[in-house]
Structure formats: C-alpha cells, structure tokens
Tab-separated table of C-alpha atoms in Angstrom:
chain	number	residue	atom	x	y	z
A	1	UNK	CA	39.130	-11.137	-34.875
A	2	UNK	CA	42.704	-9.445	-34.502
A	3	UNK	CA	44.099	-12.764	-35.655
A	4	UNK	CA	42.046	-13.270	-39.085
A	5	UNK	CA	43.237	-9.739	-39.529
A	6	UNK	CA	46.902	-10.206	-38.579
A	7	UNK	CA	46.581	-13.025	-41.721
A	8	UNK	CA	46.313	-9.936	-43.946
A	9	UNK	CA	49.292	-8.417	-42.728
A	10	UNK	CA	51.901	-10.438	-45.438
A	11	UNK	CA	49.622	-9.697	-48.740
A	12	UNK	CA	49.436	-6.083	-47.680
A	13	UNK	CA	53.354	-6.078	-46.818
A	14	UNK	CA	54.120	-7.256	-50.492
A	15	UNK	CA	52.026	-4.170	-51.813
A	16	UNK	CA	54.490	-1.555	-49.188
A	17	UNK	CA	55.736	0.601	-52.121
A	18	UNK	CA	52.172	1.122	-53.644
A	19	UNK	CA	50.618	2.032	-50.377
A	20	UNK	CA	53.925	4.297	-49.410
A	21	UNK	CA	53.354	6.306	-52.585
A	22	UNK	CA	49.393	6.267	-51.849
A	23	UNK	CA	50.157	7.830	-48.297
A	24	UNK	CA	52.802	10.297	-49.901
A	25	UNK	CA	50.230	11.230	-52.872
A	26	UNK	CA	47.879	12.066	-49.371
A	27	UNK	CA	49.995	13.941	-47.907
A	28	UNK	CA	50.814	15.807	-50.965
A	29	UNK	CA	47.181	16.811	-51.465
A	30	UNK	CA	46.432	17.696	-48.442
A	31	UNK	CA	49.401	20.050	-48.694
A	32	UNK	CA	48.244	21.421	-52.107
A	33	UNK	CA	44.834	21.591	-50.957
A	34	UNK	CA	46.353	24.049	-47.921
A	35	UNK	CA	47.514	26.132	-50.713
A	36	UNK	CA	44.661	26.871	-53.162
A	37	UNK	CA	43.380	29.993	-50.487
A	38	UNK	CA	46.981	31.860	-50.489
A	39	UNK	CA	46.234	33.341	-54.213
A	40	UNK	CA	42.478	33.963	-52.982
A	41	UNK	CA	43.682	35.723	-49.826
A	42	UNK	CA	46.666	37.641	-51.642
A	43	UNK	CA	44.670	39.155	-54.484
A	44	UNK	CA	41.220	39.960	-51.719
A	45	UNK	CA	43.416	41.521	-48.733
A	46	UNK	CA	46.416	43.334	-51.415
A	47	UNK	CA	45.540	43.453	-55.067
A	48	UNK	CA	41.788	44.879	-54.752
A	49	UNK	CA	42.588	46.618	-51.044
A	50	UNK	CA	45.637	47.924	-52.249
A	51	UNK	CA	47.177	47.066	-49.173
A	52	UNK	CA	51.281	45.899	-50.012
A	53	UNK	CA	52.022	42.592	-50.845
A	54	UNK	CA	53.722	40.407	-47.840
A	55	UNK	CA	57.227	40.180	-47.030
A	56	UNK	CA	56.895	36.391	-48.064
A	57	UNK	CA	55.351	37.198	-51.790
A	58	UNK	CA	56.849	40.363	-52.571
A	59	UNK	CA	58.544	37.814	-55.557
A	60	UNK	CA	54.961	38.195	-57.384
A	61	UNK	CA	55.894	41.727	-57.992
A	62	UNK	CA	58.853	40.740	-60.499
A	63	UNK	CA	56.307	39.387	-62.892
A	64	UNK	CA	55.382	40.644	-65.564
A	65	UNK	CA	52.447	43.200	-65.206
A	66	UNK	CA	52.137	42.287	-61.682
A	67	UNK	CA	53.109	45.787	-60.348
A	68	UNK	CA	49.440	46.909	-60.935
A	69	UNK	CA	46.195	45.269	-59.688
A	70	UNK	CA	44.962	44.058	-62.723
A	71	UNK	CA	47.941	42.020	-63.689
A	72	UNK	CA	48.352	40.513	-60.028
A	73	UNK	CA	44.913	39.281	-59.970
A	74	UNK	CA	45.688	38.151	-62.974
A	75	UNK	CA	48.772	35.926	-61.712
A	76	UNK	CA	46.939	35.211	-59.225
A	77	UNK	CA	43.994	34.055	-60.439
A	78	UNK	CA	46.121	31.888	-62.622
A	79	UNK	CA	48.355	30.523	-59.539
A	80	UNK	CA	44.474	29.528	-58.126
A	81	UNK	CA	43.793	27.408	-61.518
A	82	UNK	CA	47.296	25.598	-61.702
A	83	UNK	CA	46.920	24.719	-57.742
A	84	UNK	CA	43.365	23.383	-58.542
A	85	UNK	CA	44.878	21.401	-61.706
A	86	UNK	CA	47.723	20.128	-59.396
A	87	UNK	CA	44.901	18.877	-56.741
A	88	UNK	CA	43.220	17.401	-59.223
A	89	UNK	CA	46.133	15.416	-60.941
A	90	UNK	CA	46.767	14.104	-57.801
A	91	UNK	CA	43.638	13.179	-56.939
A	92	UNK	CA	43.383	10.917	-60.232
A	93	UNK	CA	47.139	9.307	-59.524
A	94	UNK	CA	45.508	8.607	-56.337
A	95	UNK	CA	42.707	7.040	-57.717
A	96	UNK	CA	44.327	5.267	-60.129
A	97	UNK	CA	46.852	3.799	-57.518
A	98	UNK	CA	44.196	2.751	-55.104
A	99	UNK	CA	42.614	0.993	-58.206
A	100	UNK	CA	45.760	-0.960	-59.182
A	101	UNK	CA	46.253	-0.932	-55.592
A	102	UNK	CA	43.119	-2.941	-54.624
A	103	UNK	CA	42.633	-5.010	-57.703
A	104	UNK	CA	46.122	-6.326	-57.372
A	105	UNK	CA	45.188	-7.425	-53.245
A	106	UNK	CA	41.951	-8.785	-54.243
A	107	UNK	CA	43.201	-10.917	-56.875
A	108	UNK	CA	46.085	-11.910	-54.666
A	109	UNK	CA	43.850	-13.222	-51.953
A	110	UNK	CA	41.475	-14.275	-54.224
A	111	UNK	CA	44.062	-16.627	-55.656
A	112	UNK	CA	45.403	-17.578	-52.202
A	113	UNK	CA	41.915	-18.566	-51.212
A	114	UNK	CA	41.607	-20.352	-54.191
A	115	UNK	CA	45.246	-22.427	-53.498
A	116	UNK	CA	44.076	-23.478	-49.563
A	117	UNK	CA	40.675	-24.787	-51.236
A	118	UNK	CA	43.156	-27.622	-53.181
A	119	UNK	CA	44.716	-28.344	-50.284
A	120	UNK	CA	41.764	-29.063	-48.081
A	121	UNK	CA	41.373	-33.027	-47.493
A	122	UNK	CA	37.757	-34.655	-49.947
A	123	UNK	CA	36.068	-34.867	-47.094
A	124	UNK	CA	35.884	-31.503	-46.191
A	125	UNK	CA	34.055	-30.815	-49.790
A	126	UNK	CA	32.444	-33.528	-49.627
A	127	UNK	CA	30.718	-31.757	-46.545
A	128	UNK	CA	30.081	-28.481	-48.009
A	129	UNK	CA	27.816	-27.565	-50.156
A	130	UNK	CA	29.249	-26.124	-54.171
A	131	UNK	CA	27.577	-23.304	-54.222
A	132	UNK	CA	28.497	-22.407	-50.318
A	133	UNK	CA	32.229	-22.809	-51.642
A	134	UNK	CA	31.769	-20.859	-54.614
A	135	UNK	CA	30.241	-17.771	-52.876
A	136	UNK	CA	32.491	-17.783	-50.248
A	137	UNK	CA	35.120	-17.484	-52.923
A	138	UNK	CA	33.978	-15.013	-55.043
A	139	UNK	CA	32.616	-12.401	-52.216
A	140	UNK	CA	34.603	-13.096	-49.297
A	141	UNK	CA	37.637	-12.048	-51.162
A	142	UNK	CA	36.103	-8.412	-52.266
C-alpha cells in the first residue's frame, strides 16, 4: 500500500508552494482564532469590573474615548468583529486554495492516468472490459 502511495509523492511535490501557503494560511488561523477571546476577556475582567487594563494593553487607553468603559467596550467590541472578519477571510483563501489546490491534482492524475492507458499494449484492452476502463478512470482519480 505504502508503495501506490509513494507514486503520489511527485504530483503532490509539483503542487509544494500551494500546499506551503495552505499550511501557513492554517497556521495563521489557528493563531487568529487564539485571539478572538483577548477583546472578550479585556472588556469582561477590566472595562465592566473596572479592574485596570494589563501592562500588555495599557496601548488601548491612547484611543480615542477608550479612557472610560463605554468607549473601551466599544474598541473592543470592534477589535472582536475585525478578528472574526480576519478568521473568516482566511478561512475562504483557505478554501479557495484547497479548491484550486485539489482540482489542479485531480486533473493532473486524471490526465496521467489517462497517458499510461495509451501506452498499455491492445491486448491488455482487448481483455478489459470499456466500461471497467472508463470507471476506473473517471472515479479512481477523485
């Protein structure tokens, strides 16, 4: 089994720089997605408790309004919608690669599989069946 898949290996090895910037879009959502509860925590445990603002985010006080609880839930609330737009931008660039991605592999393959059918000897389809041929084209390649 290890060798059909190690027949793979070249067709996905064309494709490197698509699935490099697949795994980087990944890890780039999964780092956003780590995110999206700071502005939840910040404006629960400081702007409605009143408690001060971390060492690490005392910046959000040099916005504008920010310096009462109204405006920093306001930023903040705002900081929570453009991390949820910036998940969800990546999550269509990743679905859009992974698209292109895929189609561009199954087409490759597809077309490969296609190219060691013409090479096979007559007798071969003379032995096999059209439609057995056909369907293994078509669905072995998706």
């Amino acid at each position: 089994m290890s060798a059909r898949w190690g027949q793979l290996v070249p067709y996905a090895l064309r494709q490197w720089p698509r699935i490099g910037a697949l795994l980087g879009l990944a890890v780039l959502s999964l780092a956003v997605e780590v995110l999206l509860p700071w502005p939840i925590k910040l404006a629960i445990d400081n702007a409605l408790a009143g408690a001060p603002l971390p060492s690490a985010a005392e910046w959000l006080q040099q916005l504008a309004g920010a310096r009462h609880a109204a405006g920093l839930i306001a930023w903040l609330a705002l900081a929570v919608l453009l991390i949820f737009l910036a998940g969800q931008l990546l999550q269509l660039a990743r679905g859009l690669l992974e698209a292109k991605l895929t189609t561009t592999l199954r087409i490759t393959l597809g077309a490969a599989m296609f190219d060691r059918l013409h090479e096979l000897a007559l007798p071969y389809h003379r032995r096999a069946s059209r439609g057995d041929v056909v369907r293994r084209l078509t669905t072995d390649t998706d």
